[in-house]
Coordinates of C-alpha atoms in Angstrom, one line a residue:
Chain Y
X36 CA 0.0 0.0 0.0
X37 CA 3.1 1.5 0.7
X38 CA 4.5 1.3 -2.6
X39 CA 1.2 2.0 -4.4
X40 CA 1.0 5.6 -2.7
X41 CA 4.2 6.3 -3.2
X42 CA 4.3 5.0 -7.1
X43 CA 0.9 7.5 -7.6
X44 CA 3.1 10.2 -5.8
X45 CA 6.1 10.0 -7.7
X46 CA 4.5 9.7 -11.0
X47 CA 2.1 12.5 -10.3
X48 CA 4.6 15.0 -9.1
X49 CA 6.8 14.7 -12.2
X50 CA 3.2 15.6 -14.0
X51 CA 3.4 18.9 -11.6
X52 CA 7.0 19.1 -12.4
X53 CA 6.5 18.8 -16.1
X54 CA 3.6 21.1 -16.7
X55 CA 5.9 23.7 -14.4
X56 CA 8.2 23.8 -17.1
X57 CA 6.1 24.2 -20.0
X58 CA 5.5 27.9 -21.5
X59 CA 1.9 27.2 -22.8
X60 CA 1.0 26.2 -18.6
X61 CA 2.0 30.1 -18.0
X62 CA 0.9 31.4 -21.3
X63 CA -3.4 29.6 -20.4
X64 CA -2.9 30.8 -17.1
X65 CA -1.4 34.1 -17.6
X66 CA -3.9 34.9 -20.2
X67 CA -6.9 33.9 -18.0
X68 CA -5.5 36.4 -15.5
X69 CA -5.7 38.9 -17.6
X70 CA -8.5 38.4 -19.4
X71 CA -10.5 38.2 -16.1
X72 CA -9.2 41.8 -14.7
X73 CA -10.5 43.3 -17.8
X74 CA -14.2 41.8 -17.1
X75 CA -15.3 44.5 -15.5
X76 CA -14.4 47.0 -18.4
X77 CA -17.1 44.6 -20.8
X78 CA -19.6 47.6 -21.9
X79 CA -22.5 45.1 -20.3
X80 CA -21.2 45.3 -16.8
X81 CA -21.5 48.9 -17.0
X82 CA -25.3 48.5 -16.2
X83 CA -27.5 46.7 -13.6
X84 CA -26.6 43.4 -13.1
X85 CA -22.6 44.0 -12.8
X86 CA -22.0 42.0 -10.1
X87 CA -23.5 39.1 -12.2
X88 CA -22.4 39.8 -15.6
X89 CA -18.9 40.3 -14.1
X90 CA -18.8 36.7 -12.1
X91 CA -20.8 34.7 -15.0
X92 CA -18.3 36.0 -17.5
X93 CA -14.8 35.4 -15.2
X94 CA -16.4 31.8 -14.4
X95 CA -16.8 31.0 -18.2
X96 CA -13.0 32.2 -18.7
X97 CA -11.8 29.7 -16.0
X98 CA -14.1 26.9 -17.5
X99 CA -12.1 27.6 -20.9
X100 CA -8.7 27.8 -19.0
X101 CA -9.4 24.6 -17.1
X102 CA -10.8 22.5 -20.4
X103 CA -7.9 23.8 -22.2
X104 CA -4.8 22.9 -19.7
X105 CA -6.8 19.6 -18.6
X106 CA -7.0 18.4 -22.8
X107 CA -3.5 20.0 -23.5
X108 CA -2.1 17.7 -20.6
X109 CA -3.8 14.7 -21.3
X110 CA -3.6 14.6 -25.0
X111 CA 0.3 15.4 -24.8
X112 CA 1.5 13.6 -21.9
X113 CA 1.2 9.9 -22.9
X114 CA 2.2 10.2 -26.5
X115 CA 5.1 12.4 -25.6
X116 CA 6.8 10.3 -22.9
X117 CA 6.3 7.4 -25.3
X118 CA 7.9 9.1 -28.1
X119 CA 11.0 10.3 -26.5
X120 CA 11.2 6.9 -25.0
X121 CA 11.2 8.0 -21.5
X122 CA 8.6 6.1 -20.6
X123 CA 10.9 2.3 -20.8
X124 CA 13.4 4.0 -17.9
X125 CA 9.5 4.3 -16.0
X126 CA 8.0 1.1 -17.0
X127 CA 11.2 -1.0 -16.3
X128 CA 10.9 -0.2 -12.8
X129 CA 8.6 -2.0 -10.4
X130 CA 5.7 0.2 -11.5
X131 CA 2.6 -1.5 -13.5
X132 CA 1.2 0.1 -16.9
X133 CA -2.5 0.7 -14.6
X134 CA -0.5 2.6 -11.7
X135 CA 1.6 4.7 -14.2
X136 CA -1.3 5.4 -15.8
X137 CA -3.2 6.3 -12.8
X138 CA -0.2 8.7 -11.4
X139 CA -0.3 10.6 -15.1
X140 CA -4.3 11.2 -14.3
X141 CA -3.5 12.5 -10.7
X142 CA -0.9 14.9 -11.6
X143 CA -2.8 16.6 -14.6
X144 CA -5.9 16.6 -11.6
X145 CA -2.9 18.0 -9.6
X146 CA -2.1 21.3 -12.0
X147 CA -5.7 21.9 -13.0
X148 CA -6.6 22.2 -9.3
X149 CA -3.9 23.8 -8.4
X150 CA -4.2 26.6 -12.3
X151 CA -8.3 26.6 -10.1
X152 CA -7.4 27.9 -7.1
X153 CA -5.0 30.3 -8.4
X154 CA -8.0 31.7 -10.8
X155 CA -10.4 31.5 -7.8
X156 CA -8.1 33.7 -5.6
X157 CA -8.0 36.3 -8.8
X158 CA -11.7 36.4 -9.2
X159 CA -12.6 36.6 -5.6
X160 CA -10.4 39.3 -5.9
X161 CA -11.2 41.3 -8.6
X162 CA -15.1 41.1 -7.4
X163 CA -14.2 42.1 -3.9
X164 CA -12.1 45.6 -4.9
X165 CA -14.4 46.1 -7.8
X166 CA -17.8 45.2 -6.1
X167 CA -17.2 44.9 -2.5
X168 CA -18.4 41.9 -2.1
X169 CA -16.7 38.6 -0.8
X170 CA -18.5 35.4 -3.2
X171 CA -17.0 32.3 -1.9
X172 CA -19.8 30.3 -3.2
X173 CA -17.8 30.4 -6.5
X174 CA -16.1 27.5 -5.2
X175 CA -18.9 25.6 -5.8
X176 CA -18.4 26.5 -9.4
X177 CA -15.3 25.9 -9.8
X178 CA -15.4 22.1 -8.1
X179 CA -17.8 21.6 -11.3
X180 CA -15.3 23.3 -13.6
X181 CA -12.8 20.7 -12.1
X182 CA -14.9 17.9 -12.1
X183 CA -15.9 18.4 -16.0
X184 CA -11.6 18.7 -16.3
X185 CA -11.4 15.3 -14.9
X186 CA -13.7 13.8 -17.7
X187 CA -12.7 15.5 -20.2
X188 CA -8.7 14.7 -18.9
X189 CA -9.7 11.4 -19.1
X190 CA -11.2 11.1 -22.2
X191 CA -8.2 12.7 -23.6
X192 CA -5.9 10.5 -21.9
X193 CA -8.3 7.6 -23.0
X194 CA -7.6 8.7 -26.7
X195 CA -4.1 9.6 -25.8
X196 CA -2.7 6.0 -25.8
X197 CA -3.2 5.1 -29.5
X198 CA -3.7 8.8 -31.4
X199 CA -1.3 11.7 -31.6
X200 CA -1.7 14.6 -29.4
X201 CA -3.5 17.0 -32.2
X202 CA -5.9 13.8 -32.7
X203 CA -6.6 13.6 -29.5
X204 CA -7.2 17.2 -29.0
X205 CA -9.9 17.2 -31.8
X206 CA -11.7 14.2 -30.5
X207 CA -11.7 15.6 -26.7
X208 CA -13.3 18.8 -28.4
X209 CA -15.6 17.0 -30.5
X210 CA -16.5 15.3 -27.1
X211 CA -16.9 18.4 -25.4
X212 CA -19.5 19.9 -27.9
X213 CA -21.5 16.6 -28.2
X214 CA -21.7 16.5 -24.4
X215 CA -23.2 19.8 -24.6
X216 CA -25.7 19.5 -27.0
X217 CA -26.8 16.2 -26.1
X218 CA -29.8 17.3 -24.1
X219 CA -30.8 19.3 -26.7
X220 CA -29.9 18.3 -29.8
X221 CA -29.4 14.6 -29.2
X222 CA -32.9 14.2 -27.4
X223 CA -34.4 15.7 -30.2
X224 CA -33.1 13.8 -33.1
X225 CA -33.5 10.7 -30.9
X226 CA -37.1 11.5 -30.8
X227 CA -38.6 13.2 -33.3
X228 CA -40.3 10.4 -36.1
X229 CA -39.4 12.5 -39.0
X230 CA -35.7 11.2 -39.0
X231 CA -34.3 8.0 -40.4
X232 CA -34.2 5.3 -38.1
X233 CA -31.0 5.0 -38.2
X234 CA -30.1 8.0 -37.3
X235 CA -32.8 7.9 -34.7
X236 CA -30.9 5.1 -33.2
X237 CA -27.6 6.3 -33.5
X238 CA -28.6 9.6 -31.8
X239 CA -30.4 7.5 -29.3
X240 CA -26.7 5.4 -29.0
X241 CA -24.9 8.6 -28.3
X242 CA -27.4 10.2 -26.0
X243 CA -27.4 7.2 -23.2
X244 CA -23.9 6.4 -23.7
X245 CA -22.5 9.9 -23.4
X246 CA -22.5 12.4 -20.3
X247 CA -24.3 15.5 -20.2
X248 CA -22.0 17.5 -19.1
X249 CA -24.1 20.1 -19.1
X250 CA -25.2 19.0 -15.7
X251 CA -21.7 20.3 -14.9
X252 CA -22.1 23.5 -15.8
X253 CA -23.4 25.5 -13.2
X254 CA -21.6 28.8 -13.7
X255 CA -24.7 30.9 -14.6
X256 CA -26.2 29.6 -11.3
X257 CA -23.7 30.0 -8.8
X258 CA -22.9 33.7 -10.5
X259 CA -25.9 34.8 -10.2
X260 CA -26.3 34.0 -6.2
X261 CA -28.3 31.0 -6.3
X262 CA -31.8 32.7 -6.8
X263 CA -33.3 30.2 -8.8
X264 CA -31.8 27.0 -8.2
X265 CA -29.6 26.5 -4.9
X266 CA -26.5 24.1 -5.2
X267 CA -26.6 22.6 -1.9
X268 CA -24.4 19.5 -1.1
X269 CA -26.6 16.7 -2.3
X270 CA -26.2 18.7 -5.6
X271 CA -22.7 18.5 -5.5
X272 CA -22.4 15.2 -4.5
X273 CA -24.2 14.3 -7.2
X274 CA -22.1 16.2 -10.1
X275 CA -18.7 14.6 -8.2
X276 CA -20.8 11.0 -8.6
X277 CA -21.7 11.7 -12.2
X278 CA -17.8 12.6 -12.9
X279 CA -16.5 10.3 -11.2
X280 CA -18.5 7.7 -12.8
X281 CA -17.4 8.7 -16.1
X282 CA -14.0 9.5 -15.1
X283 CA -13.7 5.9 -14.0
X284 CA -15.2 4.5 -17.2
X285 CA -12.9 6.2 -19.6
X286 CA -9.7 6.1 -17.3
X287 CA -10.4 2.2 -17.4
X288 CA -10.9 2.1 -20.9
X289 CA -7.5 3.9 -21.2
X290 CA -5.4 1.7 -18.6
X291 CA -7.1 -1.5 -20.7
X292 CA -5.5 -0.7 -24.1
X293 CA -2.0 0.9 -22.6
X294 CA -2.0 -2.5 -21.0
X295 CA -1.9 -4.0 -23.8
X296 CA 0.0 -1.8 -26.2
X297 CA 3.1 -2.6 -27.4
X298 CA 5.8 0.0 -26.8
Chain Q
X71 CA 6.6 -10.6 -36.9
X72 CA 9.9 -9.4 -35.1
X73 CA 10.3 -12.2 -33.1
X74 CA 10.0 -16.2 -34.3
X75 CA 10.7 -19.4 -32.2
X76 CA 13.4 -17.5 -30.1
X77 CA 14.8 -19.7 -27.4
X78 CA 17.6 -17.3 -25.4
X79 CA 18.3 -18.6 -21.8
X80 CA 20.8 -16.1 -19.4
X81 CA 22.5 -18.2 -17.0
X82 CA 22.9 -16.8 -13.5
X83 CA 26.0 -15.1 -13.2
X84 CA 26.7 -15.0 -17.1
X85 CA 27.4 -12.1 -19.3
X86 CA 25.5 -12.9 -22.6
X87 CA 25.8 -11.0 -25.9
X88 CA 23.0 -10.7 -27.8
X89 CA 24.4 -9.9 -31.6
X90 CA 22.6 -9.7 -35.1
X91 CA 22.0 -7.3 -38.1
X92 CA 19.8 -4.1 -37.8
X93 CA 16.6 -5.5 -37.4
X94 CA 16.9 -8.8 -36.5
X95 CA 14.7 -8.4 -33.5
X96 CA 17.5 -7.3 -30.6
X97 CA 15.8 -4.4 -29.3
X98 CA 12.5 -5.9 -29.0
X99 CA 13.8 -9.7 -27.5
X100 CA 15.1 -7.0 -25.0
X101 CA 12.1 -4.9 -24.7
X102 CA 10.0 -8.2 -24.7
X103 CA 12.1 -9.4 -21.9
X104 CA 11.3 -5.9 -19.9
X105 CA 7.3 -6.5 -20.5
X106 CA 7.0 -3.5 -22.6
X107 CA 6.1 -5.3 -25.5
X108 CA 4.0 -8.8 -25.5
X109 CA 4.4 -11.6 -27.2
X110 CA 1.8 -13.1 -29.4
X111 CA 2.7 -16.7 -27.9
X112 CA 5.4 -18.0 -25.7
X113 CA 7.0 -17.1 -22.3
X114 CA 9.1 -14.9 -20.5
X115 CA 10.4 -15.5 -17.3
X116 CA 12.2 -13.2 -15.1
X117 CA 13.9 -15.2 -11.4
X118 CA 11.0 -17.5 -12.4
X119 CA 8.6 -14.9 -12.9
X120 CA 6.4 -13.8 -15.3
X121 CA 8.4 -11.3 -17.5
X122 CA 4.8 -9.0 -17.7
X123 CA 5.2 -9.2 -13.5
X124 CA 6.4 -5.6 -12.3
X125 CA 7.7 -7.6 -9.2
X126 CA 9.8 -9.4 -11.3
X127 CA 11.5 -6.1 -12.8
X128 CA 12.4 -5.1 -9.5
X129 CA 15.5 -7.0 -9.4
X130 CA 16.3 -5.6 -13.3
X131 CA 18.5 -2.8 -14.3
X132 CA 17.2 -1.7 -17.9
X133 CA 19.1 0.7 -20.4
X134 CA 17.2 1.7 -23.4
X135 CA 18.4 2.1 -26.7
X136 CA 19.6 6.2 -26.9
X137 CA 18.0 6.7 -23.4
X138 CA 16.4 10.2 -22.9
X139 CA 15.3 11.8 -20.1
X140 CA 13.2 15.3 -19.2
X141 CA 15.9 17.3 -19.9
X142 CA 15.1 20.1 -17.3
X143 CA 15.8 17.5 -14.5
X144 CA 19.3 17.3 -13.1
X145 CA 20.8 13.5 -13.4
X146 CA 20.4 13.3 -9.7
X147 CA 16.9 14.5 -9.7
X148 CA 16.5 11.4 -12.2
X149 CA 18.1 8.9 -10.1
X150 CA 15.8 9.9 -7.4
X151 CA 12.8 9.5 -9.6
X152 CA 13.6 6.5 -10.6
X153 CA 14.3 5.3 -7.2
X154 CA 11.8 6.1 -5.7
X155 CA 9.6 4.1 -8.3
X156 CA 12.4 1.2 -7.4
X157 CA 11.3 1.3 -3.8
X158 CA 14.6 2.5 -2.4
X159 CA 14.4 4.3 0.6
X160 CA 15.8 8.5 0.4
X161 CA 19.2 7.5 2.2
X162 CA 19.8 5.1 -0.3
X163 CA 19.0 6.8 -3.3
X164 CA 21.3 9.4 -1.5
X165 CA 24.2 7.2 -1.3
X166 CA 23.7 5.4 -4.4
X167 CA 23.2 8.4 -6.4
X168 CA 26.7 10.1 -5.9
X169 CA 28.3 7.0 -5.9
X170 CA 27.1 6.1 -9.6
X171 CA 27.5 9.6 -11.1
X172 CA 31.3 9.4 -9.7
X173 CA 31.5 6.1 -11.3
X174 CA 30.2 7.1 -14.7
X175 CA 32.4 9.8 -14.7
X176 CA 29.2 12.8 -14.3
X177 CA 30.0 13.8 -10.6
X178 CA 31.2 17.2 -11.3
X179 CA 27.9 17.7 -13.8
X180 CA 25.2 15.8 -11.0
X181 CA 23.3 18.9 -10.3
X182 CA 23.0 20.2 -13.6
X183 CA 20.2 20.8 -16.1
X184 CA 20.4 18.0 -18.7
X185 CA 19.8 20.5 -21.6
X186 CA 23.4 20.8 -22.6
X187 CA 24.3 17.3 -22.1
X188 CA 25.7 15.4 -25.1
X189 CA 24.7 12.0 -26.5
X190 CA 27.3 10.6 -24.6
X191 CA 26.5 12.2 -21.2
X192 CA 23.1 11.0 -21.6
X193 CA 24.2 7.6 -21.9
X194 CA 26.4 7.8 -18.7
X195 CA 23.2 9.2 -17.3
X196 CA 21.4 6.0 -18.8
X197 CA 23.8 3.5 -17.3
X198 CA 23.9 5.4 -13.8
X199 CA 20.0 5.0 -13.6
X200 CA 20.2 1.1 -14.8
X201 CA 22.3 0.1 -12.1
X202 CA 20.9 2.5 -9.5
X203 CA 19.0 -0.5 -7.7
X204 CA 22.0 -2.7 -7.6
X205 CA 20.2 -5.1 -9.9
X206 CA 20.6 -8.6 -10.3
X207 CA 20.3 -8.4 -13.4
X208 CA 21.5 -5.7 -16.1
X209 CA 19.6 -5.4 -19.7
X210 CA 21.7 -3.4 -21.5
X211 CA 20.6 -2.1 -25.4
X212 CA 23.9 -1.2 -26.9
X213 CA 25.5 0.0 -23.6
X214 CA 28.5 2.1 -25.9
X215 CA 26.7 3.8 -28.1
X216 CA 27.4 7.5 -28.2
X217 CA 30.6 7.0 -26.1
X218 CA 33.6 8.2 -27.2
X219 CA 36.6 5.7 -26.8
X220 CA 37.8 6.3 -23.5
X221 CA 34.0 6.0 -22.4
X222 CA 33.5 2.6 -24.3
X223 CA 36.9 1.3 -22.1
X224 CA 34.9 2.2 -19.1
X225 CA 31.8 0.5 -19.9
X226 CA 34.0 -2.4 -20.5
X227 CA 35.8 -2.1 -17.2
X228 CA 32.3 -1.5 -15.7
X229 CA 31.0 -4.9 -16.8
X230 CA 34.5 -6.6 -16.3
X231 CA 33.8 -5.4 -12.6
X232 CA 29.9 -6.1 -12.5
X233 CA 30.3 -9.6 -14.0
X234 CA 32.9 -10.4 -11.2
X235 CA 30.5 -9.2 -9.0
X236 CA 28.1 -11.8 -9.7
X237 CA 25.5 -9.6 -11.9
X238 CA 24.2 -11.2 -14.7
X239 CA 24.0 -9.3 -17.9
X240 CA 22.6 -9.2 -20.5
X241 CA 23.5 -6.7 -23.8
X242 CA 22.9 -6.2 -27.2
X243 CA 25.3 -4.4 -28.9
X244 CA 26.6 -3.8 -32.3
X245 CA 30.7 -3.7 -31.2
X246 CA 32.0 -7.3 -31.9
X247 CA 35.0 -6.4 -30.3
X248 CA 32.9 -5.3 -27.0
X249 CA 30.9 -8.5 -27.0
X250 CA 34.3 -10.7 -27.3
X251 CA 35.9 -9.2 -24.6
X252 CA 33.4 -9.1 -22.1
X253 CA 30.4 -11.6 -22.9
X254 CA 31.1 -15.5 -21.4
X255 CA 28.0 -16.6 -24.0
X256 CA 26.5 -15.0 -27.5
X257 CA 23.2 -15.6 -29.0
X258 CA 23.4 -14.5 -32.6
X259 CA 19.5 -13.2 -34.1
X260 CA 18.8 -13.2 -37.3
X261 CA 15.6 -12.3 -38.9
X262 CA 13.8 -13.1 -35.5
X263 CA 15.4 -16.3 -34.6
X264 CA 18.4 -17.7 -32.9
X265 CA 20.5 -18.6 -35.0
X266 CA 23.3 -19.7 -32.9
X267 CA 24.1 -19.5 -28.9
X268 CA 26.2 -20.6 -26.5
X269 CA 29.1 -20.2 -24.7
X270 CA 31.8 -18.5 -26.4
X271 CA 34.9 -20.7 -26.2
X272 CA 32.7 -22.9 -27.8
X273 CA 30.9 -21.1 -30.9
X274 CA 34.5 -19.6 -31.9
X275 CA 36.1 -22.8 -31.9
X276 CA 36.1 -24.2 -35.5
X277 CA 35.5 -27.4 -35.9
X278 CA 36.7 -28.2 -38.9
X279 CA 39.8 -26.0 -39.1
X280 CA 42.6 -26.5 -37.1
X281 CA 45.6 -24.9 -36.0
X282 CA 49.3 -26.1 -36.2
X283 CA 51.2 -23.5 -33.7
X284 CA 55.2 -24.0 -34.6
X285 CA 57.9 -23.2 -32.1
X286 CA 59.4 -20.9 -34.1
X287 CA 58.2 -19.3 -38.1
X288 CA 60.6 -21.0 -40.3
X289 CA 63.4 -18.7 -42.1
X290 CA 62.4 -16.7 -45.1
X291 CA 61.7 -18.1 -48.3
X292 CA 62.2 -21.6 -46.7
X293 CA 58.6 -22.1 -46.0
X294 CA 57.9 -26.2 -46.6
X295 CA 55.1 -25.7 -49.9
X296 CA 52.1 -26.8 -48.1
X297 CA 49.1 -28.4 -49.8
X298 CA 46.0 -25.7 -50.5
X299 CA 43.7 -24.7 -49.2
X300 CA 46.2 -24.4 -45.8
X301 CA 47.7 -21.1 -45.2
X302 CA 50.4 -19.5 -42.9
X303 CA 49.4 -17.3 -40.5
X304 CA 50.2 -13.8 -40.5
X305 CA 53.5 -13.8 -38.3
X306 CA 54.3 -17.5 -39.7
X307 CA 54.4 -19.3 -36.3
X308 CA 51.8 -21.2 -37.4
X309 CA 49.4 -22.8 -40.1
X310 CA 45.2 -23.2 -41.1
X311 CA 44.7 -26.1 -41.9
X312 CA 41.3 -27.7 -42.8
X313 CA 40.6 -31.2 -40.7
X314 CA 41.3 -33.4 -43.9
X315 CA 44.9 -32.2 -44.7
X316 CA 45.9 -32.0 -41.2
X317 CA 47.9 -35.5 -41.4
X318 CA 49.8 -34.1 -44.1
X319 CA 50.6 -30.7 -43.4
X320 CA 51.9 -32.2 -40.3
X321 CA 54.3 -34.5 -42.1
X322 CA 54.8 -31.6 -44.2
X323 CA 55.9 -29.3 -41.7
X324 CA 58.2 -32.3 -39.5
X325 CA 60.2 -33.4 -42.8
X326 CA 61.1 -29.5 -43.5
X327 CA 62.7 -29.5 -39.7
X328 CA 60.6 -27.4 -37.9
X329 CA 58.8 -28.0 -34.5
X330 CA 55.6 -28.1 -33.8
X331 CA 54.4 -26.7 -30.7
X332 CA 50.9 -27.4 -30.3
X333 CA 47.8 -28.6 -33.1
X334 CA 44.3 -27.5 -31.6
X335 CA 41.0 -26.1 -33.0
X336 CA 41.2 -23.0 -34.6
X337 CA 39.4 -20.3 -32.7
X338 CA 37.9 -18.1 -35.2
X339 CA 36.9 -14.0 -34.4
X340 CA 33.5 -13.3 -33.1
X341 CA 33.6 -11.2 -36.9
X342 CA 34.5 -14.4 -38.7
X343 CA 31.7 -16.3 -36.4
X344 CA 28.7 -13.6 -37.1
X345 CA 29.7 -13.1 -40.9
X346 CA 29.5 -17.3 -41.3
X347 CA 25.7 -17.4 -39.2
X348 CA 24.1 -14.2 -40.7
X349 CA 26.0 -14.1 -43.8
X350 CA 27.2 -10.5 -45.7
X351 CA 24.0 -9.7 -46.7
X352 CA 22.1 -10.6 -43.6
X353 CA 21.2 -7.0 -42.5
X354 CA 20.4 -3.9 -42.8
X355 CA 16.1 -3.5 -43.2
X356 CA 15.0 -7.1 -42.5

């Protein structure tokens, strides 16, 4: 047990270490920063609802930050180590394929919660000396930005062990869009008799076999103080059990084939 | 198919040399060996173990083809990665650490960014991390490659000194010269399948050539004719002579006056050996 935590450790902290000495980790971050101290010069958050506007939009720019660094990491991670060859000086130590593979997911969970808290201390920020006001229910927010990291990091690490990083950066998007529009667009074709059935069913396919992630997104909520819908913590526990699921069902699917892959 | 029918066993203790054209399946029996790729059928066994078994690699020292490593990392930052995934406790690493980088000659650069580091450098760097976890066994893919001559004499000294420590080795490598001097047996791939192994003494000794060692080379121009195809040797204190003529080269060589020293089986090079199993053409692409 030991061993195991330490292995997960190890493996994770060189992810830290890595994404520490890449320029495009500073370059997502820095421009998040930036862009969310110039939020409050938007010509919409001029009237009325500032407060709103102001938190809504800075949420939305961490959402974008956090998708991009988690599906940056994942897709680049795998496919790098493996074509520089460091990864035989890894794997020909005591370490399984499945354990490696789980300390790679832990350290790009690592940076993207660590790239969250650092945008969570700017917008708390930047709303208190703008607006006064102290809004540490963001962090409810932000756990479902994280959480909706850790799918897509999964799915991208999923991808990650047979496809090339730009690949798998296309196919995490595309899987990020089609999560989105499932409710919607994927409900409707599933049900509406004027389509093929074929199409029908493959709409059908995707919409029970694919997350909403949707469900994730609670920014708009949370940013606008919970007037509508409150995210208590059976609401939360929820979103972290939906993730978590489909975390777990992709991250398998990836630690099956780099199992069996031949390096 | 890379790999087909190989049998390869590594004695306890032994220093084996794995030889063979470019592409004749070296780096992957050796990567096969490590469990990073899988054989369609057959077995690998490691102390008894499953090769696939990570518990198994625990007592195996691996060096990669050309290792690499995250360059930004210092080569003791490196060790202590990779011992920590070994199991070894700080202390150790610690001690084990300096004691390697003196040895591969990289102690004045230990806590340096690898950035600048030359092929060779990266290769000390390489061996350093294979032997960190005193293994008892060392899988080596072409241990001298990027090492400039005096560095290839201290990889050879380094095995000299491993294999009389009791390690077991195992290397592929592309230096005949290295593999003579160091390895007790050779297995010879070709096209995926040994094609010859076993100890060397006994691969290199000819057995249908012998040689007739004189006690001195007989004055010049009063060389006895000898019957063909035999042949004098280079510095003429002695002759090549195929098993059928050996009776009469020898009465040859008495009735011109000369003394014979010793008649044995000729030991042919490792070069001579290789060229004969793989043949000339036996390389590069297969």
């Amino acid at each position: 047990m030991k061993k195991f935590a330490s292995d997960l450790f190890t493996v994770a902290w060189g992810v830290v270490q890595d994404a520490l000495h890449r320029k495009v980790f500073y370059a997502v971050l820095a421009f998040t920063v930036i862009l969310i101290l110039l939020v409050p010069m938007l010509p919409s958050a001029e009237v009325g609802v500032q407060l709103d506007l102001a938190r809504e939009a800075a949420l939305g720019l961490v959402s974008i930050m956090a998708f991009v660094l988690a599906v940056i990491l994942a897709s680049t991670i795998l496919p790098g180590e493996m074509g520089k060859r460091t990864i035989y000086n890894t794997l020909s130590r005591p370490v399984s394929r499945k354990r490696y593979f789980l300390g790679k997911y832990l350290g790009i969970l690592a940076v993207l919660a660590a790239s969250l808290l650092v945008s969570y201390g700017v917008v708390l920020a930047l709303v208190g000396v703008k607006f006064g006001v102290f809004s540490p229910g963001l962090a409810k927010a932000l756990l479902a930005i994280f959480l909706e990291g850790a799918v897509l990091a999964a799915v991208a690490m999923l991808a990650s062990v047979n496809l090339s990083p730009v690949v798998c950066v296309l196919l995490t998007g595309l899987f990020y869009v089609v999560c989105h529009v499932k409710g919607d667009f994927l409900y409707r074709t599933m049900t509406d008799p004027a389509h093929p059935a074929v199409l029908r069913g493959l709409a059908g396919i995707f919409y029970y076999l694919l997350p909403n992630l949707e469900r994730l997104n609670i920014n708009e909520t949370v940013a606008h103080g919970e007037r509508v819908f409150r995210v208590g913590a059976p609401e939360l526990l929820l979103l972290l059990g939906l993730a978590a699921a489909f975390s777990a069902v992709f991250f398998s699917l990836g630690a099956f084939l780099l199992e069996r892959k031949d390096l | 198919m890379a790999l087909r029918g190989l049998e390869l066993e590594v004695p306890r203790g032994s220093v084996v040399g794995l030889l063979g054209p470019n592409g004749a399946g070296k780096t992957t029996t050796l990567k096969a060996i490590m469990g990073l790729v899988r054989p369609d059928r057959g077995r690998i066994t490691l102390f008894g173990s499953q090769g696939s078994d990570p518990r198994a690699r625990a007592r195996v020292g691996f060096l990669p083809e050309q290792p690499y490593f995250e360059l930004y990392l210092t080569p003791r930052k490196i060790l202590r990665y990779y011992g920590r995934l070994s199991g070894m406790s700080e202390e150790r690493i610690k001690a084990r650490s300096a004691h390697l980088l003196n040895l591969v000659g990289l102690g004045e650069v230990g806590d340096l960014s690898m950035e600048k580091f030359s092929k060779g450098m990266l290769q000390r760097v390489g061996l350093a991390q294979a032997l960190l976890a005193e293994p008892e066994l060392l899988i080596l893919d072409e241990p001298s490659t990027g090492l400039d001559p005096l560095g290839k004499i201290e990889v050879r000294d380094l095995l000299n000194d491993l294999r009389r420590s009791g390690v077991t080795v195992l290397l592929s490598s592309h230096q005949l010269s290295e593999i003579e001097e160091i390895c007790d047996r050779v297995a010879v791939i070709s096209d995926g399948r040994n094609v010859a192994s076993g100890a060397l003494d006994e691969l290199l000794r000819s057995r249908d050539e012998f040689l007739v060692g004189l006690a001195a080379p007989p004055p010049v121009g009063k060389e006895p004719a000898l019957p063909p195809p035999a042949a004098w040797t280079g510095d003429r204190t002695g002759v090549v002579v195929p098993r059928e003529a050996l009776r009469t080269v020898l009465r040859c060589l008495l009735d011109a006056g000369l003394e014979v020293e010793r008649v044995g089986p000729r030991r042919m090079s490792l070069e001579e050996f290789f060229l004969e199993r793989v043949g000339r053409t036996g390389g590069e692409g297969k």
